[in-house]
Coordinates of C-alpha atoms and ligand atoms in Angstrom, one line a residue:
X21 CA 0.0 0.0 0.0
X22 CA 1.2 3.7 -0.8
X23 CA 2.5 5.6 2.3
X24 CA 2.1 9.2 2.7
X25 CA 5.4 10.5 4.7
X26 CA 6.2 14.1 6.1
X27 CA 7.4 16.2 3.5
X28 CA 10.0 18.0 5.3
X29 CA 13.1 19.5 4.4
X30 CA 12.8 18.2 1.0
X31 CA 12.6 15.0 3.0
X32 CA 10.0 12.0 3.0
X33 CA 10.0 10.7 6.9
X34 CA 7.8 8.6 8.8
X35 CA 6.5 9.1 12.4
X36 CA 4.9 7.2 15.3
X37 CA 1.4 8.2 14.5
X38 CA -0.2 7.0 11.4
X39 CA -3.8 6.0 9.9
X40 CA -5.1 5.0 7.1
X41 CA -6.9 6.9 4.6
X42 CA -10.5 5.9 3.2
X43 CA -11.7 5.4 -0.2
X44 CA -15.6 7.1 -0.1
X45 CA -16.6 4.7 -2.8
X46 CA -15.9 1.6 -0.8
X47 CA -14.4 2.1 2.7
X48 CA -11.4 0.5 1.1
X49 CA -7.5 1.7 2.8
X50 CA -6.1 4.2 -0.2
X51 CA -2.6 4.7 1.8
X52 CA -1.2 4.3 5.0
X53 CA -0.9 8.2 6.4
X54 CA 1.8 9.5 9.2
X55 CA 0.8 12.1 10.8
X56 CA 3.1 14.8 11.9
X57 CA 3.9 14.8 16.2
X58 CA 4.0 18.7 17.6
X59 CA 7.9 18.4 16.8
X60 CA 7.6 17.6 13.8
X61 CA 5.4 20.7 12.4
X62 CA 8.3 22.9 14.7
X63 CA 10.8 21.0 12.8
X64 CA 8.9 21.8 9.4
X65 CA 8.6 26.2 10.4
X66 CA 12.2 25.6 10.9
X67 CA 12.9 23.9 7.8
X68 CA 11.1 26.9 5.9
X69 CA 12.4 29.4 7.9
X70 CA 16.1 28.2 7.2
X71 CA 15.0 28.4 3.8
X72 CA 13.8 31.8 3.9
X73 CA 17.0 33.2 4.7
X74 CA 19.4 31.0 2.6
X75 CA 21.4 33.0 0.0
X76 CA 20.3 30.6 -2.3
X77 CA 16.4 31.3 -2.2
X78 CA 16.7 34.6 -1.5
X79 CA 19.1 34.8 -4.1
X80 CA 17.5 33.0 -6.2
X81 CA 16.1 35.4 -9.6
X82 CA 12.6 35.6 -10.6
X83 CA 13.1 33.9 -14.0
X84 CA 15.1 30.9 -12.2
X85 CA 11.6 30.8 -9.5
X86 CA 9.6 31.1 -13.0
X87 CA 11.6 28.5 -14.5
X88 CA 10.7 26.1 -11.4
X89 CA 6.7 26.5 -11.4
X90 CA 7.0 26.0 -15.7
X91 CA 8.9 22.6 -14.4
X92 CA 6.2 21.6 -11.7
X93 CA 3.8 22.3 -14.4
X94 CA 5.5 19.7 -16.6
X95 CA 6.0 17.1 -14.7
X96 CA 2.5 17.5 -13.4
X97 CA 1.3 16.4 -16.8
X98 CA 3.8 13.6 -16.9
X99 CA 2.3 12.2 -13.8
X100 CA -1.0 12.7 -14.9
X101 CA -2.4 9.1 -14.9
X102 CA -1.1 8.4 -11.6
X103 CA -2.3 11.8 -9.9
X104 CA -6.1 10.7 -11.2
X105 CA -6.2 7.2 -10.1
X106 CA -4.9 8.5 -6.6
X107 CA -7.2 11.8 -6.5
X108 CA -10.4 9.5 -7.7
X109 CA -9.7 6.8 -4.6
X110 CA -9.0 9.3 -2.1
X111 CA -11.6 11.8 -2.4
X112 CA -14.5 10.1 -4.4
X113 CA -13.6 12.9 -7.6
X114 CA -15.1 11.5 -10.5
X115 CA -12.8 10.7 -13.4
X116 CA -13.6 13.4 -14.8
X117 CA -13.7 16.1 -12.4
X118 CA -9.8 14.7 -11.1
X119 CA -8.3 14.8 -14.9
X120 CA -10.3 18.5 -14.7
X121 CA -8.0 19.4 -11.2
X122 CA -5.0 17.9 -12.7
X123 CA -5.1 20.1 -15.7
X124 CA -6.3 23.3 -13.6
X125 CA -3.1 22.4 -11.3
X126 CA -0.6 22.3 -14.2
X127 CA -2.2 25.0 -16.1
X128 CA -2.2 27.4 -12.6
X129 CA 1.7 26.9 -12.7
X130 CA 2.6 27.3 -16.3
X131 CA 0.3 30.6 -16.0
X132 CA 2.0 31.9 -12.7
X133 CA 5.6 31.3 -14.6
X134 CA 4.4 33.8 -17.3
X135 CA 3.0 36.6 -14.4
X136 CA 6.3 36.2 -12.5
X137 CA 8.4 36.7 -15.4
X138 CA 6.6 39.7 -15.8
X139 CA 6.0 41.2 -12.7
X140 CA 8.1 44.4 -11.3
X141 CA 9.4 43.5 -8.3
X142 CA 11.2 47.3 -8.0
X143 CA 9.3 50.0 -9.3
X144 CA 10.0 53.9 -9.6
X145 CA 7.3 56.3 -8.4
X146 CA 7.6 58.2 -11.9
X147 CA 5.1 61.5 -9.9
X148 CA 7.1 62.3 -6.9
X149 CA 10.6 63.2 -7.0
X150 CA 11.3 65.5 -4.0
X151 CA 13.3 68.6 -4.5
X152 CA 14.4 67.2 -7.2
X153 CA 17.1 65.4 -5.4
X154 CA 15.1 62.6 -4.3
X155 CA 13.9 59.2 -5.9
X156 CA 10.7 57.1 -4.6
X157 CA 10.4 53.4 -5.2
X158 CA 7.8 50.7 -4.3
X159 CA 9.8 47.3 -3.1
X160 CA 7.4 44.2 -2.9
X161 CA 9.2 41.8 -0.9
X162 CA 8.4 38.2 -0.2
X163 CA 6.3 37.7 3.6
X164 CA 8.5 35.1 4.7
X165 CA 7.7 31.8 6.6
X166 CA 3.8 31.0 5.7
X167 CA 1.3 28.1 7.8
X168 CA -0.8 27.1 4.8
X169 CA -4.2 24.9 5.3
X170 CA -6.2 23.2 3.0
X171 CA -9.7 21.7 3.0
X172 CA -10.5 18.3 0.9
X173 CA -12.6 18.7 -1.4
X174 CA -10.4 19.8 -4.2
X175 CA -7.0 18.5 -2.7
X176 CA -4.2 18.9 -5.6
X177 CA -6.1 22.5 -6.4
X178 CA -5.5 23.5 -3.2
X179 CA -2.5 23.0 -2.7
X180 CA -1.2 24.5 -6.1
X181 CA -3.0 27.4 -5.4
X182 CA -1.2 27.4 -2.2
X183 CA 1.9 26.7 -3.1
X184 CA 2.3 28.8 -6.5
X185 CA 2.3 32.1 -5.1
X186 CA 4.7 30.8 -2.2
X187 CA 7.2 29.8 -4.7
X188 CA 6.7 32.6 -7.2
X189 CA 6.8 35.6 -3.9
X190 CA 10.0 34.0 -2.9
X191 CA 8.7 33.5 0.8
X192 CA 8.7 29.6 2.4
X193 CA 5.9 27.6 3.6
X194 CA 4.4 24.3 5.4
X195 CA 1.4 23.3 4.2
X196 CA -1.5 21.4 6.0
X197 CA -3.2 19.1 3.7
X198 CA -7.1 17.7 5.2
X199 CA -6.6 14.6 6.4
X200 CA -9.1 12.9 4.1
X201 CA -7.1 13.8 1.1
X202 CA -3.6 14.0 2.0
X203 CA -2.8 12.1 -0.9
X204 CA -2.1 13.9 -4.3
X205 CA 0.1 16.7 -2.3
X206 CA 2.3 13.8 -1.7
X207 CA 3.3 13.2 -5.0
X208 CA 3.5 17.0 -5.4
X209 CA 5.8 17.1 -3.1
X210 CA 8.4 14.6 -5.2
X211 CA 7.3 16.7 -8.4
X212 CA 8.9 19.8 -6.2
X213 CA 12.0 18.0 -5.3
X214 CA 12.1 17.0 -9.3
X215 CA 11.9 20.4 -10.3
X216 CA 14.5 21.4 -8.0
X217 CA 13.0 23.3 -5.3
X218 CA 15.6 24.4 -2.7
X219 CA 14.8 22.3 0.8
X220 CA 12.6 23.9 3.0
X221 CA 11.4 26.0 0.8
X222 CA 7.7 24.2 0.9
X223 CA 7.3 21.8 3.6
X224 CA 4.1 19.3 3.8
X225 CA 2.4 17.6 6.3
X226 CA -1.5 16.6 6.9
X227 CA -3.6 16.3 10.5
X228 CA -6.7 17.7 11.6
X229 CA -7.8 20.6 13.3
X230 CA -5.1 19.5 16.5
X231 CA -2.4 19.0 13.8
X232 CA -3.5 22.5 12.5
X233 CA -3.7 24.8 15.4
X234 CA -0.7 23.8 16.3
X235 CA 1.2 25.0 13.2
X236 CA -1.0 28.1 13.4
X237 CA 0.8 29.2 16.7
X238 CA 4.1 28.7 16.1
X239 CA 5.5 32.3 16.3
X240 CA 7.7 32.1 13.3
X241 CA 4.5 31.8 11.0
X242 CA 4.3 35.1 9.0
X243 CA 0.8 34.8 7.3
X244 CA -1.9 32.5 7.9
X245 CA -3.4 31.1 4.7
X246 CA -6.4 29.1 5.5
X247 CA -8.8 27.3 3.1
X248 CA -12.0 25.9 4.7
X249 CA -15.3 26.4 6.5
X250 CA -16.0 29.8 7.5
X251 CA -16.7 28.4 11.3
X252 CA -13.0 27.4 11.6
X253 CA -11.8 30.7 9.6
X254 CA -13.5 33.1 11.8
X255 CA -11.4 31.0 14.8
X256 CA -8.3 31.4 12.9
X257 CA -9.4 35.4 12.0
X258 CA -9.4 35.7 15.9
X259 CA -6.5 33.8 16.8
X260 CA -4.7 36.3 14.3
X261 CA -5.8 39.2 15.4
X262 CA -3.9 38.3 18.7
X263 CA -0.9 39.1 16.5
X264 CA -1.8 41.6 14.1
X265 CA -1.2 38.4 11.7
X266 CA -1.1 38.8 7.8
X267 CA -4.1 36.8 6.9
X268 CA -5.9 35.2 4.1
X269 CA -8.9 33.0 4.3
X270 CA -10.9 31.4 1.5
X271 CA -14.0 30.2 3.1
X272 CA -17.9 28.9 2.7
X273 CA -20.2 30.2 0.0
X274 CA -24.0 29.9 -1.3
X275 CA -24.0 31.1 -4.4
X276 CA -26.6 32.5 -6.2
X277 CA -27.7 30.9 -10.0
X278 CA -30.3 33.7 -11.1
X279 CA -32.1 32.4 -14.6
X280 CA -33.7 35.5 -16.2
X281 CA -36.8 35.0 -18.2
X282 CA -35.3 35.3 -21.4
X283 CA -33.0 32.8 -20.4
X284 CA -31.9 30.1 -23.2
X285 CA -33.2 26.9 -21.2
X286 CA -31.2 25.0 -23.4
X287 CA -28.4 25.7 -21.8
X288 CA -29.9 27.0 -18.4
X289 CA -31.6 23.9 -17.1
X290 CA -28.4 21.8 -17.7
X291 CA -26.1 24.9 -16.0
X292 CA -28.7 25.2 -13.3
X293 CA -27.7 21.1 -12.6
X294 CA -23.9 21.4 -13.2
X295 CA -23.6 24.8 -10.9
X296 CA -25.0 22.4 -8.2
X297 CA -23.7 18.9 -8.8
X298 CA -20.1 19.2 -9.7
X299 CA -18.5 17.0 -7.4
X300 CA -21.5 16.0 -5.0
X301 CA -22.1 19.5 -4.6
X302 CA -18.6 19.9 -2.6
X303 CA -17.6 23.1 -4.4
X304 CA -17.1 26.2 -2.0
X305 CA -18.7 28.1 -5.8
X306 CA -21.5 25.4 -6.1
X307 CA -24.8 27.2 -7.1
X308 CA -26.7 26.4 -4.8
X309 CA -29.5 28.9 -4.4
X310 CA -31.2 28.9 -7.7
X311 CA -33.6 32.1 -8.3
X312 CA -36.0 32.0 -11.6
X313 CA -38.0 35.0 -12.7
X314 CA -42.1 34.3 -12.2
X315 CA -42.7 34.2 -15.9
X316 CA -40.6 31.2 -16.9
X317 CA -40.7 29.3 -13.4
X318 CA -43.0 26.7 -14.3
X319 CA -41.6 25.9 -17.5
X320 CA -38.3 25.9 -15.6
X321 CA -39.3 23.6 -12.8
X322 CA -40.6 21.2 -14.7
X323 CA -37.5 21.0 -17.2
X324 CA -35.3 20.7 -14.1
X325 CA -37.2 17.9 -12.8
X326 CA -37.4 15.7 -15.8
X327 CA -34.1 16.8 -16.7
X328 CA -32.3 15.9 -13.1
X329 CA -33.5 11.8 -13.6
X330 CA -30.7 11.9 -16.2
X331 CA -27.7 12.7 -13.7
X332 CA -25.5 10.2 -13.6
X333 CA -24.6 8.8 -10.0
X334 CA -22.0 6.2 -10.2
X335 CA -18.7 4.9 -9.1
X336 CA -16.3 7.7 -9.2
X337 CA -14.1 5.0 -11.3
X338 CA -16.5 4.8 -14.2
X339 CA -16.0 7.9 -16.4
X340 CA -19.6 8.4 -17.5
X341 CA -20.5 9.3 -13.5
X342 CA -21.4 12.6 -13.2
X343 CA -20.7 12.5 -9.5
X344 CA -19.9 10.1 -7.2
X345 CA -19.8 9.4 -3.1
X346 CA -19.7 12.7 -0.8
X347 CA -15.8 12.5 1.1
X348 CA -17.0 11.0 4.3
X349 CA -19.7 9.3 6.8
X350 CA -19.8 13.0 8.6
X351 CA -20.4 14.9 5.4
X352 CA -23.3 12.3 4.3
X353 CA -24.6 12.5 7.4
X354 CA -24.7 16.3 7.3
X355 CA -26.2 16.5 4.5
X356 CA -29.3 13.8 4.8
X357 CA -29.4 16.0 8.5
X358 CA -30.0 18.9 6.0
X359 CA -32.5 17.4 4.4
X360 CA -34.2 16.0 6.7
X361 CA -35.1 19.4 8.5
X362 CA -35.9 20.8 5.1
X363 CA -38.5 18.2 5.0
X364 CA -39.8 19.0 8.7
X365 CA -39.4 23.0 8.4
X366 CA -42.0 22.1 5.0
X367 CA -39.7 22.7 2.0
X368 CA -41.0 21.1 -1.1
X369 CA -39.2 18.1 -2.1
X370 CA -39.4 17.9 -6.0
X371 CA -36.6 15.4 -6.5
X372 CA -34.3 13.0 -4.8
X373 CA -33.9 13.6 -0.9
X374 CA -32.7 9.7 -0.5
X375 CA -29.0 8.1 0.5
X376 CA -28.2 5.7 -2.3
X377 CA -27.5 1.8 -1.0
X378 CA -28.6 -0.6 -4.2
X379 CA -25.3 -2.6 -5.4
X380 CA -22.2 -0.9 -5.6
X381 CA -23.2 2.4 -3.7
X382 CA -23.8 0.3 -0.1
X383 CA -20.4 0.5 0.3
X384 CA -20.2 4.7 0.2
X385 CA -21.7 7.6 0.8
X386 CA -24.0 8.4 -2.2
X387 CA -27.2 10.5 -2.4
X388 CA -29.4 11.2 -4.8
X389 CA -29.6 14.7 -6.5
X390 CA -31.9 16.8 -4.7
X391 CA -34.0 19.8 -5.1
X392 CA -36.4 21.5 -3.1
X393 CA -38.5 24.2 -3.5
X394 CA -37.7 26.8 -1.1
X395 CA -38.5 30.6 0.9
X396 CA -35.7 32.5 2.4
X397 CA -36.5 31.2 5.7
X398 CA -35.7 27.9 5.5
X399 CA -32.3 26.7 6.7
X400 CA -31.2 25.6 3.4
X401 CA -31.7 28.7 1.8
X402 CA -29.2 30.3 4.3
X403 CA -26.6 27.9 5.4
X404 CA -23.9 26.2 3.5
X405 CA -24.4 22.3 2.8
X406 CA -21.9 21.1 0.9
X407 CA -23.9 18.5 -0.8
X408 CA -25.9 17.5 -4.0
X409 CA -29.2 19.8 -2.6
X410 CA -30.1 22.7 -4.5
X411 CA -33.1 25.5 -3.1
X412 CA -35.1 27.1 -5.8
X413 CA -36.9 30.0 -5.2
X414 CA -39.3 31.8 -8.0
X415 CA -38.6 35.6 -8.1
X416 CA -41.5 38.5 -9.5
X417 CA -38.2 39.9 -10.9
X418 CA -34.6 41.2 -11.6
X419 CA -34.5 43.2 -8.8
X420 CA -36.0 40.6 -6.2
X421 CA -33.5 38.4 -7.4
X422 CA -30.6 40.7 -6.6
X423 CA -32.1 41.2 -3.2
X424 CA -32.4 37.9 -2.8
X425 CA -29.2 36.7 -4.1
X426 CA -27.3 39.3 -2.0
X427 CA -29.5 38.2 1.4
X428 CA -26.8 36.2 3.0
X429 CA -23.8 36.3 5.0
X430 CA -21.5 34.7 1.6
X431 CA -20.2 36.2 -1.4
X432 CA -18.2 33.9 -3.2
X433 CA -19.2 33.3 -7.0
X434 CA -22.6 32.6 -8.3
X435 CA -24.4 33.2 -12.2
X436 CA -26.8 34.9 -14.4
X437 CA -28.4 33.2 -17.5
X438 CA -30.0 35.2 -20.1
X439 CA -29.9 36.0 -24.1
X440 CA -29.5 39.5 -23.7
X441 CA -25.9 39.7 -22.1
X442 CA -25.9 43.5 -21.6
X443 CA -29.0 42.7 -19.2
X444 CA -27.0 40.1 -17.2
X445 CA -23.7 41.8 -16.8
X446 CA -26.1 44.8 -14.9
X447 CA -27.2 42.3 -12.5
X448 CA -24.0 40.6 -12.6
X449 CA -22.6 43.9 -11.6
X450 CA -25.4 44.1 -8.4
X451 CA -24.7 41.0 -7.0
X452 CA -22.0 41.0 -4.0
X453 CA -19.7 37.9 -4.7
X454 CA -16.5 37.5 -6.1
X455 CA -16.7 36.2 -9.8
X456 CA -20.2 35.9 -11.6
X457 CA -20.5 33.6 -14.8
X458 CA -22.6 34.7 -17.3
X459 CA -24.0 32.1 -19.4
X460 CA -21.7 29.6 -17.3
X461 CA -20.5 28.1 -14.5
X462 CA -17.1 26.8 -12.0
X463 CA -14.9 27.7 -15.2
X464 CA -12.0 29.2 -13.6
X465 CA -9.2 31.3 -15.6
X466 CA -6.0 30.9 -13.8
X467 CA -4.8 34.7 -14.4
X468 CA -8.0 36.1 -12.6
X469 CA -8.4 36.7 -9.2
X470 CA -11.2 34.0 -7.0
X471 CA -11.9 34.6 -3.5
X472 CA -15.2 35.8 -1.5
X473 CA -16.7 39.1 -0.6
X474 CA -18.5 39.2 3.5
X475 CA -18.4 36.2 5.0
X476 CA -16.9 33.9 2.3
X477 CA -13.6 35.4 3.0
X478 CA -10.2 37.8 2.8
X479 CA -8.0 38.3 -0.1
X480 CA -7.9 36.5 -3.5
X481 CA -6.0 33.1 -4.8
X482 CA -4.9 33.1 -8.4
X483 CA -4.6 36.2 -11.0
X484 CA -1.9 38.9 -9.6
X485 CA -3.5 39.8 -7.1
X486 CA -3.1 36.0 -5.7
X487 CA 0.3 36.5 -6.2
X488 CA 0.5 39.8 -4.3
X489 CA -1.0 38.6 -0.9
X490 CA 2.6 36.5 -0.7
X491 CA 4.3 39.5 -1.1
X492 CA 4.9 43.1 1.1
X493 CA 5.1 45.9 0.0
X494 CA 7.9 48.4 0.9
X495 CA 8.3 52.3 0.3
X496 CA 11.9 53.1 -0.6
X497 CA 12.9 56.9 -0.3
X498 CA 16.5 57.4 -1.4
X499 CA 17.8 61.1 -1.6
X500 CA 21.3 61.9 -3.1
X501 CA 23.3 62.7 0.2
X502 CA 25.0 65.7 -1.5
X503 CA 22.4 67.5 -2.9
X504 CA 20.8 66.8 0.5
X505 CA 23.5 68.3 1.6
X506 CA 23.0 71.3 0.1
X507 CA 19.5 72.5 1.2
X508 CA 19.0 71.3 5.0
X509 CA 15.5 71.8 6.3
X510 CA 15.5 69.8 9.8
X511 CA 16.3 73.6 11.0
X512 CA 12.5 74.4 10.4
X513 CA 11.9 72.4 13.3
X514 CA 14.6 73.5 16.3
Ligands
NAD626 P1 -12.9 22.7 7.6 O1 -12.9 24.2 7.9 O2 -13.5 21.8 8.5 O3 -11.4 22.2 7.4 C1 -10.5 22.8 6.5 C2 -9.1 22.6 7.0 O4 -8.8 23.2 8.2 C3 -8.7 21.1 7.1 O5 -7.4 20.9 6.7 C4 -8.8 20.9 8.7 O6 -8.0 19.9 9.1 C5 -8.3 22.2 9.1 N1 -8.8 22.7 10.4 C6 -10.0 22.4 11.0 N2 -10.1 23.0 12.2 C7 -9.0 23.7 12.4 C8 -8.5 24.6 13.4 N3 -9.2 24.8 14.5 N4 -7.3 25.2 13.2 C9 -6.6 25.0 12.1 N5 -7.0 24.1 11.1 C10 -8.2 23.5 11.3 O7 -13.5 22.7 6.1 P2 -13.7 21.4 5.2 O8 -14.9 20.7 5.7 O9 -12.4 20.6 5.1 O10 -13.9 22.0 3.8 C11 -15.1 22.5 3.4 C12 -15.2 24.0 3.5 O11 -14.2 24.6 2.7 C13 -16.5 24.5 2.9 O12 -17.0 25.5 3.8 C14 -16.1 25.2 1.6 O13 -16.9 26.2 1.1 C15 -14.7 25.7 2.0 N6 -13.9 25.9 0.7 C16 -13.7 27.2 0.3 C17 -13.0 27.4 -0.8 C18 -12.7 28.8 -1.3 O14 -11.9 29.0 -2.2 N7 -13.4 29.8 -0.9 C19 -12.4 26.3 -1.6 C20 -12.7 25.0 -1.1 C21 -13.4 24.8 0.1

């Protein structure tokens, strides 16, 4: 059986503690797991922060860094096969949806090679020149030693979108992987020593929440960079604030899907589905309010309803499954919990609502695709699932859907359908949430910025600006010392 070491120090160890990780599909052992002891996450912050100040990364030039993520990029294709077969055993991804991540990974790299290359580390204020004499420069400067944690549901993702910016800011980091799906960032890990990361300069381990706290409080940690639940970022927020922490955090969302009634239902029923379903509904972006004006609703619901039989549950293994088991025995069972008090609170059930447990599925945690027809005070309208349950809600119009749509303490992504595209980037444009599809939905562009507005989270992954939240940002006043010389004004002041 694979085993999952510490990735320390550009070094694979073992420890005393280990498990083993769980196939969702069939409770089968993917990999034996060690998990790090409270000496080993200290010996990992030391390992990056050695690296930090070695003359050889902070020597290191941005086209040699550039030339490193382009290499991790490679090789990420090279290991393709393998990096699927593992991703689709230890998280339940569908074929599909893990050949997708692999391909976002590699792609996220090569693109954050190109920004690097580009990117002005130095530049001259051209406005301000004081007296003349003097020069003004902004200096972004790598944060240094970086706690990283990532959640499970997109585990190779996550971690490049972790890593990248690490690499390409110059500062060091351990990362956290979940400890459902420490798998994939394993074999990262040997892609990183392949490409010829310096040691220490990216240091992996997995654990739960003990595992993560820990690393949170070591005081060499620079910035916090959490991926998760918005419960367990608003701990970490807290905990940060104790030290005035740089802090990014990419939490829950419930994201609005907003059909318009001149919609094209040819493609909206089926994006109304997708925006829902990809991956069991285990997206932080799944759409999983669904608004539809009055005036197309019943035509809608009924499409939606016919059209959702056709979903494809099935082994994650078999590549015409749409989506397979949900990660774990706690996320199924907060999800049936979910539905279950939609069903007492008097939500109307128009599909699914079941666990699956004919044949092959009695081994995992399937459930059928579910929709229910919803008001804004039911539970489901409000709180993040995590699950294959969508809420639909008819709305008199554009503006009630806006209001709607921005009712809720998440802004991460969510969607506008509609012929007439002027008409849906002006809504697009109302909504408060990070990225907005039009006509679309979860397609991600590596060079633009994804994160949350309120409560879905701080800062942005990916684009520049993901690259930028690695980085600080220094002002640089140099004045010639002899023309300085020549026109003192400290005397204004004695
Ligand atoms: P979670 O918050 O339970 O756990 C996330 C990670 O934090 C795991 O690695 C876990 O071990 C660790 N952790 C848990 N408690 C901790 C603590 N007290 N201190 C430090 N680390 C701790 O979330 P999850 O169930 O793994 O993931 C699902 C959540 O992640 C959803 O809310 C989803 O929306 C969110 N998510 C957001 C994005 C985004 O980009 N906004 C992407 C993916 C997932």
């Amino acid at each position: 059986m694979k085993e999952i070491k510490l990735f320390i120090n550009g070094e694979f160890r073992t420890s005393a503690k280990s498990f083993h990780s769980e196939n969702p599909a069939n409770g089968e052992a993917v990999a034996k797991v060690y998990l790090p002891s409270e000496q080993d996450i200290d010996q990992a912050i030391d390992a990056a922060e050695n690296a930090f100040y070695s003359a050889e990364w902070r020597g290191m030039d941005q086209n040699k860094r550039a030339d490193i993520l382009e290499k991790i990029s490679e090789k990420l294709k090279e290991r393709r096969n393998e990096l699927v077969e593992l991703e689709v055993a230890d998280s339940g991804s569908s074929l599909r949806k893990a050949k997708a991540d692999v391909a976002n990974a590699a792609s996220y790299f090569k693109v954050l090679a190109g920004q690097l290359r580009k990117f002005q580390f130095e530049v001259k204020d051209e406005n301000a020149s004081r007296a003349g004499f003097s020069h003004n420069y902004r200096i972004y400067e790598p944060v240094g030693v970086c706690a990283q944690i990532i959640p499970w549901n997109f585990p190779l993702v996550m971690a490049a979108w972790k890593i990248g910016p690490v690499i390409a800011s110059g500062s060091t980091s351990v990362l956290k992987t979940a400890e459902d799906t420490p798998v994939t960032a394993s074999i990262l890990a040997e892609i990183l020593n392949d490409a010829g990361l310096p040691k220490g300069v990216v240091n992996i381990i997995t654990g739960g929440a003990s595992e993560g706290e820990y690393l949170l409080a070591n005081k060499k940690v620079k910035k916090v960079a959490f991926t998760g639940s918005t419960a367990v970022g608003r701990k970490i927020m807290q905990n940060a604030g104790q030290r005035i922490q740089n802090l990014s955090l990419e939490l829950g969302g419930k994201s609005a899907n907003i059909v318009l009634d001149d919609a094209d239902l040819s493609i909206a029923v089926d994006g109304a589905l997708y925006a829902f379903l990809y991956h069991a509904g285990q997206a932080c972006d799944s759409g999983t309010r669904l608004f539809v004006e009055e005036k197309i609703y019943p035509e809608f619901k009924e499409a939606l309803v016919k059209r959702i039989k056709d979903v494809k549950v099935g082994l994650p293994t078999d590549p015409a499954t749409a989506y397979g088991p949900v990660v774990n025995k706690k996320q199924l069972d907060t999800i049936m919990g979910y539905i279950e008090t939609s069903k007492k609170e008097g939500a109307k059930l128009l599909a699914g609502g079941s666990r699956m447990t004919d044949g092959d599925f009695s081994k995992g945690y399937y459930i059928q695709p579910t929709l229910f027809e919803v008001t804004p005070d039911h539970t489901i309208f409000n709180e993040e699932i995590f699950g294959p349950v969508l809420a639909i809600t008819p709305v008199k119009n554009e503006a009630e859907a806006v209001k709607l749509a921005n009712q809720s303490i998440y802004g991460l992504a969510g969607a506008v359908w509609s012929k007439n595209q002027q008409r849906a980037i002006n809504v697009a444009k109302q909504l408060e949430t990070g990225m907005v599809w039009i006509n679309e939905y979860h397609l991600l562009n590596p060079g633009m910025p994804f994160g949350g507005y309120k409560q879905s989270g701080i800062g942005r992954e990916m684009g520049e600006e993901g690259m930028k939240a690695y980085l600080e940002v220094k002002h640089l006043w140099v004045s010639d010392c002899d023309e300085r010389a020549k026109k003192p004004w400290f005397d204004a002041i004695f």
